[in-house]
Short mmCIF file of C-alpha atoms and ligand atoms in Angstrom, two decimals:
data_model
loop_
_atom_site.label_atom_id
_atom_site.label_comp_id
_atom_site.label_asym_id
_atom_site.label_seq_id
_atom_site.Cartn_x
_atom_site.Cartn_y
_atom_site.Cartn_z
CA MET A 1 0.00 0.00 0.00
CA PRO A 2 1.68 3.23 -1.11
CA LEU A 3 1.31 6.68 0.43
CA ILE A 4 -2.20 8.15 0.30
CA ASP A 5 -2.47 10.38 -2.81
CA THR A 6 -4.53 13.07 -1.14
CA LEU A 7 -1.92 13.38 1.61
CA VAL A 8 0.85 13.73 -0.96
CA GLN A 9 -1.15 16.45 -2.74
CA GLN A 10 -1.95 18.31 0.48
CA ALA A 11 1.60 18.00 1.81
CA PRO A 12 2.92 21.36 0.50
CA ARG A 13 0.22 23.26 2.40
CA ILE A 14 0.91 21.31 5.58
CA ALA A 15 4.67 21.80 5.04
CA ALA A 16 4.07 25.57 4.88
CA LEU A 17 2.20 25.29 8.16
CA ARG A 18 5.10 23.25 9.63
CA ARG A 19 7.55 25.96 8.60
CA ASP A 20 5.34 28.59 10.19
CA LEU A 21 5.47 26.58 13.44
CA HIS A 22 9.24 26.26 13.05
CA ALA A 23 9.56 30.04 12.72
CA HIS A 24 7.48 30.57 15.89
CA PRO A 25 8.76 28.06 18.46
CA GLU A 26 7.29 28.09 21.96
CA LEU A 27 8.76 26.51 25.10
CA SER A 28 7.07 23.98 27.39
CA PHE A 29 3.61 25.04 28.65
CA GLN A 30 3.86 28.27 26.62
CA GLU A 31 2.53 26.77 23.35
CA VAL A 32 -0.24 29.38 23.07
CA ARG A 33 0.17 30.39 19.44
CA THR A 34 0.82 26.77 18.44
CA ALA A 35 -2.27 25.50 20.27
CA ASP A 36 -4.36 28.31 18.72
CA LEU A 37 -3.17 27.30 15.27
CA VAL A 38 -3.90 23.61 15.91
CA ALA A 39 -7.36 24.43 17.30
CA GLN A 40 -8.13 26.72 14.36
CA GLN A 41 -7.13 24.08 11.79
CA LEU A 42 -9.12 21.28 13.46
CA THR A 43 -12.16 23.54 13.71
CA GLU A 44 -11.83 24.54 10.05
CA TRP A 45 -11.97 20.84 9.15
CA GLY A 46 -15.10 20.33 11.28
CA ILE A 47 -13.39 18.46 14.11
CA PRO A 48 -14.75 19.27 17.61
CA ILE A 49 -11.97 20.18 20.05
CA HIS A 50 -11.28 20.28 23.77
CA ARG A 51 -8.70 22.71 25.13
CA GLY A 52 -6.99 23.23 28.46
CA LEU A 53 -5.62 19.85 29.56
CA ALA A 54 -2.10 20.57 30.89
CA GLY A 55 -2.75 24.23 30.07
CA THR A 56 -2.13 24.42 26.34
CA GLY A 57 -3.15 20.85 25.40
CA VAL A 58 -5.62 20.38 22.53
CA VAL A 59 -7.64 17.22 21.86
CA GLY A 60 -9.52 16.78 18.59
CA ILE A 61 -12.52 14.43 18.79
CA LEU A 62 -13.31 12.81 15.47
CA GLN A 63 -16.23 10.45 15.64
CA ASN A 64 -17.80 8.33 12.93
CA GLY A 65 -20.30 5.45 12.96
CA ASN A 66 -21.60 3.76 16.10
CA SER A 67 -18.68 1.77 17.43
CA LYS A 68 -17.52 2.45 20.98
CA ARG A 69 -13.96 1.67 19.95
CA ALA A 70 -11.47 4.54 20.10
CA ILE A 71 -7.82 5.21 19.40
CA GLY A 72 -5.53 8.05 20.52
CA LEU A 73 -2.84 9.54 18.28
CA ARG A 74 -0.43 11.86 20.03
CA ALA A 75 1.89 14.64 18.87
CA ASP A 76 3.99 16.99 21.01
CA MET A 77 4.10 20.75 20.32
CA ASP A 78 6.93 22.32 22.36
CA ALA A 79 10.32 23.69 21.33
CA LEU A 80 13.69 23.97 23.08
CA PRO A 81 15.60 26.82 24.74
CA LEU A 82 18.31 26.92 22.06
CA GLN A 83 19.62 29.56 19.64
CA GLU A 84 19.07 28.34 16.07
CA PHE A 85 22.09 28.39 13.69
CA ASN A 86 19.98 28.05 10.53
CA THR A 87 19.37 31.21 8.55
CA PHE A 88 16.84 29.94 5.97
CA ALA A 89 13.51 31.72 5.61
CA HIS A 90 11.64 29.62 8.19
CA ALA A 91 14.37 29.80 10.87
CA SER A 92 13.21 30.74 14.36
CA GLN A 93 12.09 34.33 14.76
CA TYR A 94 12.38 34.06 18.54
CA PRO A 95 15.91 34.44 19.96
CA GLY A 96 16.94 31.53 22.18
CA LYS A 97 14.04 29.28 21.14
CA MET A 98 14.08 26.61 18.48
CA HIS A 99 12.20 23.58 17.19
CA ALA A 100 15.34 21.43 17.39
CA CYS A 101 13.52 18.19 18.18
CA GLY A 102 11.03 18.27 15.30
CA HIS A 103 7.88 18.65 17.37
CA ASP A 104 6.79 21.16 14.69
CA GLY A 105 6.88 18.21 12.27
CA HIS A 106 5.04 15.91 14.71
CA THR A 107 2.26 18.48 15.01
CA ALA A 108 2.14 18.90 11.21
CA MET A 109 1.98 15.14 10.51
CA LEU A 110 -0.91 14.68 12.93
CA LEU A 111 -2.74 17.70 11.47
CA ALA A 112 -2.33 16.25 7.95
CA ALA A 113 -3.83 12.97 9.17
CA ALA A 114 -6.66 14.81 10.96
CA GLN A 115 -7.65 16.64 7.78
CA TYR A 116 -7.74 13.40 5.77
CA LEU A 117 -9.65 11.47 8.42
CA ALA A 118 -12.21 14.28 8.73
CA GLU A 119 -12.73 14.41 4.96
CA HIS A 120 -12.87 10.65 4.29
CA ARG A 121 -14.26 9.12 7.51
CA ASN A 122 -13.38 5.59 6.51
CA PHE A 123 -13.59 4.28 10.08
CA ASP A 124 -16.12 3.23 12.71
CA GLY A 125 -15.44 4.70 16.15
CA THR A 126 -13.53 7.67 17.56
CA VAL A 127 -10.09 9.05 16.78
CA TYR A 128 -8.70 11.28 19.53
CA LEU A 129 -6.06 13.65 18.16
CA ILE A 130 -3.88 14.52 21.15
CA PHE A 131 -1.66 17.62 20.87
CA GLN A 132 0.34 17.81 24.08
CA PRO A 133 2.52 20.52 25.55
CA ALA A 134 5.85 20.26 27.34
CA GLU A 135 7.49 17.02 26.24
CA GLU A 136 10.97 18.49 26.78
CA GLY A 137 11.28 17.91 30.52
CA GLY A 138 7.98 19.48 31.57
CA GLY A 139 5.97 16.26 31.68
CA GLY A 140 3.05 17.55 29.60
CA ALA A 141 1.91 13.97 28.97
CA ARG A 142 1.91 13.25 32.72
CA ASP A 143 -0.15 16.37 33.37
CA MET A 144 -2.68 15.51 30.65
CA VAL A 145 -3.09 12.00 32.11
CA GLN A 146 -3.40 13.38 35.67
CA GLU A 147 -5.97 15.93 34.51
CA GLY A 148 -8.20 13.17 33.14
CA LEU A 149 -7.20 12.64 29.49
CA PHE A 150 -8.22 8.98 29.51
CA GLU A 151 -11.36 9.44 31.66
CA ARG A 152 -12.67 12.29 29.52
CA PHE A 153 -11.68 10.57 26.29
CA PRO A 154 -11.87 6.80 26.87
CA MET A 155 -9.71 5.03 24.30
CA ASP A 156 -8.54 1.45 23.77
CA ALA A 157 -4.96 2.38 22.97
CA VAL A 158 -2.67 5.34 22.34
CA PHE A 159 0.18 5.73 19.86
CA GLY A 160 3.12 8.13 19.56
CA MET A 161 5.79 8.86 16.94
CA HIS A 162 9.13 10.71 16.90
CA ASN A 163 11.29 11.64 13.93
CA TRP A 164 14.71 10.01 14.08
CA PRO A 165 17.70 11.56 12.28
CA GLY A 166 20.36 9.22 10.92
CA MET A 167 17.82 6.62 9.77
CA GLN A 168 17.20 6.40 6.01
CA VAL A 169 14.04 8.22 4.85
CA GLY A 170 11.30 5.70 4.05
CA GLN A 171 11.90 3.64 7.17
CA PHE A 172 10.10 3.26 10.46
CA ALA A 173 11.57 1.70 13.61
CA LEU A 174 9.47 -0.07 16.19
CA SER A 175 10.01 -2.75 18.83
CA PRO A 176 7.96 -4.30 21.62
CA GLY A 177 9.15 -3.66 25.18
CA PRO A 178 11.39 -0.85 26.45
CA VAL A 179 12.51 1.67 23.81
CA MET A 180 13.38 4.77 25.83
CA ALA A 181 14.88 4.99 29.32
CA SER A 182 13.66 6.32 32.62
CA SER A 183 15.20 9.70 33.37
CA ASN A 184 16.10 10.65 36.93
CA GLU A 185 18.20 13.27 38.69
CA PHE A 186 20.13 13.25 41.93
CA LYS A 187 21.79 15.86 44.12
CA ILE A 188 24.06 14.83 46.97
CA THR A 189 25.55 17.28 49.44
CA ILE A 190 28.49 16.01 51.48
CA ARG A 191 28.75 18.18 54.58
CA GLY A 192 32.20 18.03 56.16
CA LYS A 193 33.95 20.68 58.24
CA GLY A 194 35.92 23.47 56.63
CA SER A 195 39.47 24.14 57.77
CA HIS A 196 42.84 25.57 56.74
CA ALA A 197 44.19 23.40 53.92
CA ALA A 198 47.56 23.25 55.70
CA MET A 199 45.86 21.87 58.84
CA PRO A 200 43.38 19.29 57.45
CA GLN A 201 43.36 17.43 60.78
CA MET A 202 41.25 20.32 62.13
CA GLY A 203 38.39 19.63 59.74
CA VAL A 204 36.49 16.97 57.83
CA ASP A 205 37.44 17.18 54.15
CA PRO A 206 34.46 16.44 51.84
CA VAL A 207 36.62 16.32 48.68
CA PRO A 208 38.14 12.83 49.08
CA ILE A 209 34.70 11.55 50.15
CA ALA A 210 33.19 12.98 46.95
CA CYS A 211 35.94 11.37 44.86
CA GLN A 212 35.35 7.96 46.41
CA MET A 213 31.61 8.34 46.01
CA VAL A 214 31.83 9.07 42.27
CA LEU A 215 33.91 5.92 41.77
CA ALA A 216 31.84 3.77 44.14
CA PHE A 217 28.65 4.60 42.21
CA GLN A 218 30.09 2.89 39.14
CA THR A 219 30.33 -0.38 41.10
CA ILE A 220 26.52 -0.36 41.19
CA ILE A 221 26.62 -0.64 37.40
CA SER A 222 29.46 -3.16 37.26
CA ARG A 223 28.84 -5.24 40.43
CA ASN A 224 25.25 -4.84 41.70
CA LYS A 225 22.89 -4.90 38.74
CA LYS A 226 22.73 -7.87 36.40
CA PRO A 227 25.14 -7.34 33.48
CA ILE A 228 22.34 -7.84 30.95
CA ASP A 229 20.17 -5.13 32.54
CA ALA A 230 20.85 -1.69 31.11
CA GLY A 231 21.60 1.19 33.48
CA VAL A 232 23.64 4.39 33.55
CA VAL A 233 24.83 6.50 36.49
CA SER A 234 26.52 9.74 35.39
CA VAL A 235 27.83 12.26 37.90
CA THR A 236 27.83 15.37 35.73
CA MET A 237 28.43 18.19 38.22
CA VAL A 238 30.92 18.44 41.08
CA HIS A 239 30.82 21.70 42.99
CA GLY A 240 32.92 22.69 45.97
CA GLY A 241 35.75 24.85 47.18
CA SER A 242 36.77 28.48 46.75
CA ALA A 243 40.55 28.70 47.23
CA THR A 244 43.69 26.55 47.13
CA ASN A 245 44.32 26.99 50.84
CA ILE A 246 40.84 26.22 52.15
CA VAL A 247 39.32 22.80 52.79
CA PRO A 248 35.70 23.41 51.79
CA ASP A 249 32.84 22.86 54.16
CA SER A 250 30.83 20.88 51.65
CA VAL A 251 30.86 19.35 48.15
CA GLU A 252 27.82 18.87 45.94
CA LEU A 253 27.45 16.06 43.38
CA GLN A 254 24.69 16.07 40.76
CA GLY A 255 23.89 13.87 37.83
CA THR A 256 21.47 11.54 36.10
CA VAL A 257 20.40 7.89 36.28
CA ARG A 258 18.86 6.07 33.28
CA THR A 259 17.27 2.61 33.23
CA PHE A 260 14.84 0.57 31.13
CA SER A 261 12.95 -0.83 34.12
CA ILE A 262 11.61 0.38 37.46
CA GLU A 263 13.21 -2.64 39.19
CA VAL A 264 16.71 -1.64 38.09
CA LEU A 265 15.94 1.98 38.99
CA ASP A 266 14.84 0.90 42.50
CA LEU A 267 18.09 -1.04 42.91
CA ILE A 268 20.31 1.82 41.70
CA GLU A 269 18.60 4.45 43.85
CA ALA A 270 18.75 2.25 46.96
CA ARG A 271 22.43 1.40 46.46
CA MET A 272 23.36 5.03 45.76
CA ARG A 273 21.65 6.09 48.97
CA GLN A 274 23.42 3.34 50.94
CA ILE A 275 26.83 4.18 49.48
CA ALA A 276 26.37 7.92 50.00
CA ASP A 277 25.15 7.61 53.61
CA ASN A 278 27.72 5.04 54.67
CA LEU A 279 30.70 6.67 52.97
CA CYS A 280 29.86 9.95 54.66
CA SER A 281 29.50 8.37 58.08
CA ALA A 282 32.71 6.39 57.58
CA PHE A 283 34.54 9.68 57.15
CA ASP A 284 32.57 11.56 59.81
CA ALA A 285 30.66 13.74 57.35
CA ARG A 286 26.93 14.29 56.94
CA CYS A 287 25.04 13.33 53.82
CA GLU A 288 22.04 14.98 52.17
CA PHE A 289 20.59 12.81 49.42
CA GLU A 290 17.93 13.91 46.93
CA PHE A 291 16.69 11.68 44.13
CA VAL A 292 13.98 12.82 41.69
CA ARG A 293 12.30 10.46 39.23
CA ASN A 294 11.36 12.49 36.14
CA TYR A 295 10.19 10.22 33.30
CA PRO A 296 9.55 6.47 33.63
CA PRO A 297 10.86 4.14 30.91
CA THR A 298 8.88 4.12 27.65
CA ILE A 299 7.69 0.52 27.28
CA ASN A 300 5.78 -0.54 24.18
CA HIS A 301 2.95 -3.02 24.69
CA PRO A 302 3.65 -6.11 22.54
CA ALA A 303 0.20 -6.54 20.94
CA GLU A 304 -0.17 -2.85 20.03
CA ALA A 305 3.44 -2.70 18.76
CA GLU A 306 2.74 -5.68 16.52
CA PHE A 307 -0.48 -4.06 15.27
CA ALA A 308 1.40 -0.85 14.44
CA ARG A 309 4.23 -2.80 12.78
CA ARG A 310 1.77 -4.49 10.42
CA VAL A 311 0.27 -1.12 9.45
CA MET A 312 3.76 0.33 8.81
CA ALA A 313 4.70 -2.71 6.73
CA GLU A 314 1.69 -2.02 4.49
CA VAL A 315 2.77 1.60 4.07
CA VAL A 316 6.54 1.23 3.47
CA GLY A 317 7.11 -2.53 3.08
CA ALA A 318 8.14 -4.97 5.82
CA GLU A 319 11.84 -4.58 4.95
CA ASN A 320 11.59 -0.88 5.86
CA VAL A 321 10.24 -1.46 9.35
CA ILE A 322 13.40 -2.00 11.35
CA ALA A 323 13.95 -2.87 15.00
CA GLN A 324 13.91 0.16 17.26
CA GLU A 325 17.20 0.06 19.09
CA PRO A 326 16.46 1.19 22.65
CA THR A 327 18.07 4.52 23.51
CA MET A 328 18.94 5.98 26.92
CA GLY A 329 17.11 9.17 25.98
CA ALA A 330 13.74 9.69 27.68
CA GLU A 331 10.25 10.49 26.44
CA ASP A 332 7.22 11.59 28.41
CA PHE A 333 4.88 9.51 26.22
CA ALA A 334 5.96 6.91 28.81
CA PHE A 335 3.25 8.30 31.11
CA MET A 336 0.56 7.57 28.53
CA LEU A 337 1.89 4.03 28.03
CA LEU A 338 1.75 3.46 31.81
CA ALA A 339 -1.98 4.27 31.72
CA LYS A 340 -2.99 2.74 28.36
CA PRO A 341 -1.77 0.05 25.98
CA GLY A 342 0.01 1.45 22.96
CA ALA A 343 3.26 1.86 21.09
CA TYR A 344 5.80 4.55 20.29
CA CYS A 345 7.86 4.48 17.10
CA PHE A 346 10.51 6.35 15.16
CA ILE A 347 10.07 7.71 11.63
CA ALA A 348 13.37 8.21 9.75
CA ASN A 349 14.37 11.86 9.29
CA GLY A 350 17.44 11.17 7.06
CA ASP A 351 20.91 12.63 7.46
CA GLY A 352 20.17 16.28 6.72
CA ASP A 353 20.26 16.44 2.88
CA HIS A 354 16.72 17.81 2.92
CA ARG A 355 17.73 21.01 4.68
CA ALA A 356 17.24 24.24 2.74
CA ILE A 357 20.11 26.53 1.78
CA GLY A 358 21.14 28.50 4.82
CA HIS A 359 21.23 25.65 7.30
CA GLY A 360 23.84 25.77 10.04
CA ALA A 361 27.18 23.99 9.78
CA GLY A 362 26.28 21.45 12.44
CA PRO A 363 24.74 17.99 11.98
CA CYS A 364 21.01 17.44 11.52
CA THR A 365 20.62 15.67 14.85
CA LEU A 366 18.02 16.19 17.57
CA HIS A 367 18.72 19.12 19.91
CA ASN A 368 21.39 20.47 17.52
CA PRO A 369 21.15 24.17 16.50
CA SER A 370 21.46 23.18 12.80
CA TYR A 371 18.61 20.65 12.89
CA ASP A 372 15.47 20.90 10.75
CA PHE A 373 12.50 18.54 10.40
CA ASN A 374 12.29 16.81 7.01
CA ASP A 375 9.04 17.85 5.29
CA ASP A 376 9.18 14.77 3.02
CA LEU A 377 7.97 12.85 6.09
CA ILE A 378 4.62 14.61 6.24
CA PRO A 379 2.71 12.36 3.77
CA MET A 380 4.49 9.26 5.10
CA GLY A 381 3.87 9.93 8.79
CA ALA A 382 0.32 11.06 8.06
CA THR A 383 -0.36 7.92 5.97
CA TYR A 384 0.78 5.80 8.91
CA TRP A 385 -1.53 7.70 11.30
CA VAL A 386 -4.49 7.39 8.92
CA ARG A 387 -3.98 3.69 8.16
CA LEU A 388 -3.41 2.94 11.84
CA ALA A 389 -6.68 4.66 12.83
CA GLU A 390 -8.60 3.04 9.94
CA ALA A 391 -7.26 -0.42 10.78
CA TRP A 392 -7.93 -0.03 14.52
CA LEU A 393 -11.48 1.23 13.86
CA LYS A 394 -12.28 -1.07 10.96
ZN1 ZN B 1 13.81 16.54 22.39
ZN1 ZN B 2 11.39 15.27 20.87
#
């Protein structure tokens, strides 16, 4: 089954809309103009909308026939706090803000699908078009779920999609099970006793304790968790001290922990706490330990992943649906998959050849100031959304 003709024909108009979004990026929970534009488009196509979940969230409610079955399709709308290097016509007009993760493209692909589904209505049931704010660290998906997304709009399953640079255009990637990691932050303050650096016996030096702690944490990865379980502990900030002749009073360690399961996360957090507390008491220091769990792991449900894979295979051919190699990046769609069955996939964004003249010198990778979404994906991503909804609501 090739791409849907109508979507190919309508793609230039949707691409223009995508470029307009790219030129006007808005940060997490500030997607006011973007949400207005989404709401206006859906309304123009006769799709009833609900606004206000997680602040700027928009849900389109597209119903046809009598079936109680329903599917959710989700796109994220927010941009990043980053100065764009591109200088082409649709480059960001807002200093320090940029669509460097392609959420402008995600919004455009779902809008393209919405227009087609509204015009053709070749399904029996309800398609919920979910436009969420604040994927980039704000937990917009979590807020939408907490504010009643799935109670207000009961659906059987929910699906998400992210563009993926480096993969060859024309491919999708999808796997059952964990595909993105849990994302967590820690902050540890080692409180010693400041003294003259020439008389260390007068104080309790937090620096050697911090050094031992950084190294000891890596033994959790190498000695405590099972070797086949994935997990990362990265201490990324070490702060302490003000002069060469002063033993500082305290040292602060901060960093991130990533895992593909809650069990491994529980183990790592517990061991970190134990190591931090006991190392500090061994050296007569005090320990303050903070651990914040941001995003859970993104875990695809096997049946829904297989359903989506079959739809993709019809669109691009089975040989172009490749295994989704799990990445230690995180994704707040995880919160939706904790509440509902569903699957999250990648759509190939290519290696950057699509970028217009005037793109920055950097690579076309996510969160890079020279990135741009590939508009060739609009009919492909939209075809997948349409065929997925039509197949689910046959
Ligand atoms: Zn991102
Ligand atoms: Zn993203």
